[in-house]
């Protein structure tokens, strides 16, 4: 898809990169983020119950979804000189080693003011079973001509 503000319309789809989650990728994210929470590293710890939830093993950082969405938007918008201005996400389902996830965006609306042009994009991250693991909204600002 050519990324120009003029060419965009509601319903346009942005496909993001697929990501295979592994114990190694989870550990690497721990190292990069300096977040060594046992949720992400200790299977024995994760066999316990957290209120009504039992994860049964380690889970990926939710911020990894955030990063994958950011990569999708940046890759898509960069060629047009557009800037990723805001991202809000909600994590819906844990992601575990062995899962494969992929973000997708759908242009929701276009906006223009005297000083700015931007689009709102609904984003979803799904696992290999098509289950939503994260949802959110992105705002991308396009340069004025």
mmCIF file of C-alpha atoms in Angstrom:
data_model
loop_
_atom_site.group_PDB
_atom_site.id
_atom_site.type_symbol
_atom_site.label_atom_id
_atom_site.label_comp_id
_atom_site.label_asym_id
_atom_site.label_seq_id
_atom_site.Cartn_x
_atom_site.Cartn_y
_atom_site.Cartn_z
ATOM 1 C CA UNK A 1 0.000 0.000 0.000
ATOM 2 C CA UNK A 2 1.273 3.458 -0.878
ATOM 3 C CA UNK A 3 1.273 5.535 2.258
ATOM 4 C CA UNK A 4 0.052 9.018 1.413
ATOM 5 C CA UNK A 5 -2.459 10.923 3.461
ATOM 6 C CA UNK A 6 -4.514 11.686 0.370
ATOM 7 C CA UNK A 7 -4.629 8.032 -0.687
ATOM 8 C CA UNK A 8 -5.773 6.640 2.657
ATOM 9 C CA UNK A 9 -9.361 5.750 3.427
ATOM 10 C CA UNK A 10 -11.207 4.176 6.321
ATOM 11 C CA UNK A 11 -10.903 0.409 6.148
ATOM 12 C CA UNK A 12 -7.399 0.300 4.633
ATOM 13 C CA UNK A 13 -5.431 -2.571 6.206
ATOM 14 C CA UNK A 14 -1.818 -2.548 7.406
ATOM 15 C CA UNK A 15 -0.197 -5.954 7.904
ATOM 16 C CA UNK A 16 2.609 -6.174 10.425
ATOM 17 C CA UNK A 17 5.475 -8.631 10.778
ATOM 18 C CA UNK A 18 4.949 -12.091 12.210
ATOM 19 C CA UNK A 19 6.853 -12.843 15.403
ATOM 20 C CA UNK A 20 7.627 -16.318 16.765
ATOM 21 C CA UNK A 21 7.746 -16.187 20.556
ATOM 22 C CA UNK A 22 10.376 -18.347 22.230
ATOM 23 C CA UNK A 23 11.975 -18.609 25.635
ATOM 24 C CA UNK A 24 15.022 -16.942 24.115
ATOM 25 C CA UNK A 25 13.028 -13.986 22.716
ATOM 26 C CA UNK A 26 11.374 -13.526 26.115
ATOM 27 C CA UNK A 27 14.764 -13.583 27.843
ATOM 28 C CA UNK A 28 16.212 -11.120 25.339
ATOM 29 C CA UNK A 29 13.328 -8.727 26.049
ATOM 30 C CA UNK A 30 14.041 -9.099 29.787
ATOM 31 C CA UNK A 31 17.637 -8.079 29.094
ATOM 32 C CA UNK A 32 16.636 -5.143 26.876
ATOM 33 C CA UNK A 33 13.993 -3.828 29.274
ATOM 34 C CA UNK A 34 15.835 -4.716 32.511
ATOM 35 C CA UNK A 35 12.557 -6.321 33.648
ATOM 36 C CA UNK A 36 13.386 -9.649 35.253
ATOM 37 C CA UNK A 37 9.939 -10.297 36.713
ATOM 38 C CA UNK A 38 9.502 -14.041 37.412
ATOM 39 C CA UNK A 39 6.326 -13.915 35.256
ATOM 40 C CA UNK A 40 8.685 -14.001 32.305
ATOM 41 C CA UNK A 41 11.442 -16.287 33.562
ATOM 42 C CA UNK A 42 10.377 -18.779 36.237
ATOM 43 C CA UNK A 43 8.073 -21.674 35.249
ATOM 44 C CA UNK A 44 7.786 -22.905 38.830
ATOM 45 C CA UNK A 45 6.673 -19.469 40.019
ATOM 46 C CA UNK A 46 4.135 -19.299 37.183
ATOM 47 C CA UNK A 47 2.550 -22.638 38.124
ATOM 48 C CA UNK A 48 0.954 -20.879 41.094
ATOM 49 C CA UNK A 49 -2.344 -19.028 41.043
ATOM 50 C CA UNK A 50 -2.676 -15.266 40.696
ATOM 51 C CA UNK A 51 -6.138 -14.664 42.092
ATOM 52 C CA UNK A 52 -8.362 -16.603 39.689
ATOM 53 C CA UNK A 53 -5.683 -16.863 37.001
ATOM 54 C CA UNK A 54 -3.237 -19.707 36.435
ATOM 55 C CA UNK A 55 -0.898 -19.117 33.516
ATOM 56 C CA UNK A 56 0.757 -22.538 33.739
ATOM 57 C CA UNK A 57 4.162 -21.233 32.659
ATOM 58 C CA UNK A 58 6.080 -18.118 31.695
ATOM 59 C CA UNK A 59 4.487 -15.425 29.543
ATOM 60 C CA UNK A 60 5.837 -12.829 27.136
ATOM 61 C CA UNK A 61 6.079 -9.186 28.235
ATOM 62 C CA UNK A 62 2.994 -7.258 27.161
ATOM 63 C CA UNK A 63 5.309 -4.476 26.038
ATOM 64 C CA UNK A 64 6.631 -6.830 23.373
ATOM 65 C CA UNK A 65 3.200 -6.485 21.684
ATOM 66 C CA UNK A 66 3.604 -2.718 21.974
ATOM 67 C CA UNK A 67 6.991 -2.914 20.255
ATOM 68 C CA UNK A 68 5.670 -5.088 17.439
ATOM 69 C CA UNK A 69 2.809 -2.648 16.797
ATOM 70 C CA UNK A 70 5.280 0.261 16.835
ATOM 71 C CA UNK A 71 7.481 -1.499 14.295
ATOM 72 C CA UNK A 72 4.477 -2.110 12.003
ATOM 73 C CA UNK A 73 3.411 1.541 12.165
ATOM 74 C CA UNK A 74 6.921 2.936 11.745
ATOM 75 C CA UNK A 75 7.663 0.669 8.765
ATOM 76 C CA UNK A 76 4.365 1.713 7.178
ATOM 77 C CA UNK A 77 4.531 5.467 7.864
ATOM 78 C CA UNK A 78 8.241 6.235 7.454
ATOM 79 C CA UNK A 79 8.265 6.479 3.648
ATOM 80 C CA UNK A 80 5.608 9.213 3.771
ATOM 81 C CA UNK A 81 7.479 11.194 6.426
ATOM 82 C CA UNK A 82 4.662 10.453 8.872
ATOM 83 C CA UNK A 83 5.282 10.234 12.608
ATOM 84 C CA UNK A 84 3.856 7.749 15.088
ATOM 85 C CA UNK A 85 2.450 10.094 17.757
ATOM 86 C CA UNK A 86 0.376 7.944 20.135
ATOM 87 C CA UNK A 87 -0.288 4.285 20.894
ATOM 88 C CA UNK A 88 -2.727 2.941 23.445
ATOM 89 C CA UNK A 89 -2.995 -0.801 23.973
ATOM 90 C CA UNK A 90 -4.860 -3.289 26.071
ATOM 91 C CA UNK A 91 -3.568 -6.805 26.662
ATOM 92 C CA UNK A 92 -6.320 -9.395 26.363
ATOM 93 C CA UNK A 93 -4.626 -12.788 26.533
ATOM 94 C CA UNK A 94 -1.198 -13.990 27.646
ATOM 95 C CA UNK A 95 1.349 -14.930 25.000
ATOM 96 C CA UNK A 96 3.555 -17.954 25.704
ATOM 97 C CA UNK A 97 6.640 -19.537 24.196
ATOM 98 C CA UNK A 98 5.627 -21.357 21.014
ATOM 99 C CA UNK A 99 3.002 -18.774 20.050
ATOM 100 C CA UNK A 100 3.271 -16.858 16.784
ATOM 101 C CA UNK A 101 1.817 -13.363 16.854
ATOM 102 C CA UNK A 102 1.157 -10.728 14.213
ATOM 103 C CA UNK A 103 -0.159 -7.159 14.417
ATOM 104 C CA UNK A 104 -2.672 -5.713 11.977
ATOM 105 C CA UNK A 105 -3.935 -2.174 11.640
ATOM 106 C CA UNK A 106 -7.131 -0.817 10.098
ATOM 107 C CA UNK A 107 -7.430 2.870 9.269
ATOM 108 C CA UNK A 108 -10.387 4.172 11.266
ATOM 109 C CA UNK A 109 -10.504 7.850 10.325
ATOM 110 C CA UNK A 110 -8.625 10.806 8.813
ATOM 111 C CA UNK A 111 -8.452 14.278 10.367
ATOM 112 C CA UNK A 112 -7.192 17.658 9.198
ATOM 113 C CA UNK A 113 -6.698 20.915 11.079
ATOM 114 C CA UNK A 114 -4.955 24.171 10.187
ATOM 115 C CA UNK A 115 -1.667 22.830 11.564
ATOM 116 C CA UNK A 116 -1.836 19.073 11.234
ATOM 117 C CA UNK A 117 -3.080 15.985 9.377
ATOM 118 C CA UNK A 118 -3.448 12.654 11.134
ATOM 119 C CA UNK A 119 -5.081 9.248 10.965
ATOM 120 C CA UNK A 120 -6.431 7.016 13.710
ATOM 121 C CA UNK A 121 -5.742 3.323 13.282
ATOM 122 C CA UNK A 122 -7.314 0.435 15.180
ATOM 123 C CA UNK A 123 -4.657 -2.187 15.901
ATOM 124 C CA UNK A 124 -4.959 -5.829 16.855
ATOM 125 C CA UNK A 125 -2.345 -8.470 17.648
ATOM 126 C CA UNK A 126 -3.499 -12.056 17.059
ATOM 127 C CA UNK A 127 -1.871 -15.389 17.816
ATOM 128 C CA UNK A 128 -1.566 -18.392 15.509
ATOM 129 C CA UNK A 129 -5.134 -19.490 16.401
ATOM 130 C CA UNK A 130 -6.536 -16.102 15.360
ATOM 131 C CA UNK A 131 -7.220 -15.139 18.983
ATOM 132 C CA UNK A 132 -6.787 -11.471 19.866
ATOM 133 C CA UNK A 133 -3.988 -11.032 22.403
ATOM 134 C CA UNK A 134 -3.882 -7.211 22.293
ATOM 135 C CA UNK A 135 -5.925 -4.355 20.859
ATOM 136 C CA UNK A 136 -5.460 -0.629 20.710
ATOM 137 C CA UNK A 137 -5.435 2.603 18.790
ATOM 138 C CA UNK A 138 -2.609 4.485 17.068
ATOM 139 C CA UNK A 139 -2.424 8.089 15.937
ATOM 140 C CA UNK A 140 -0.073 8.857 13.036
ATOM 141 C CA UNK A 141 0.627 12.437 11.976
ATOM 142 C CA UNK A 142 1.383 13.197 8.335
ATOM 143 C CA UNK A 143 3.365 16.230 7.150
ATOM 144 C CA UNK A 144 1.510 19.187 5.681
ATOM 145 C CA UNK A 145 2.148 19.670 1.980
#
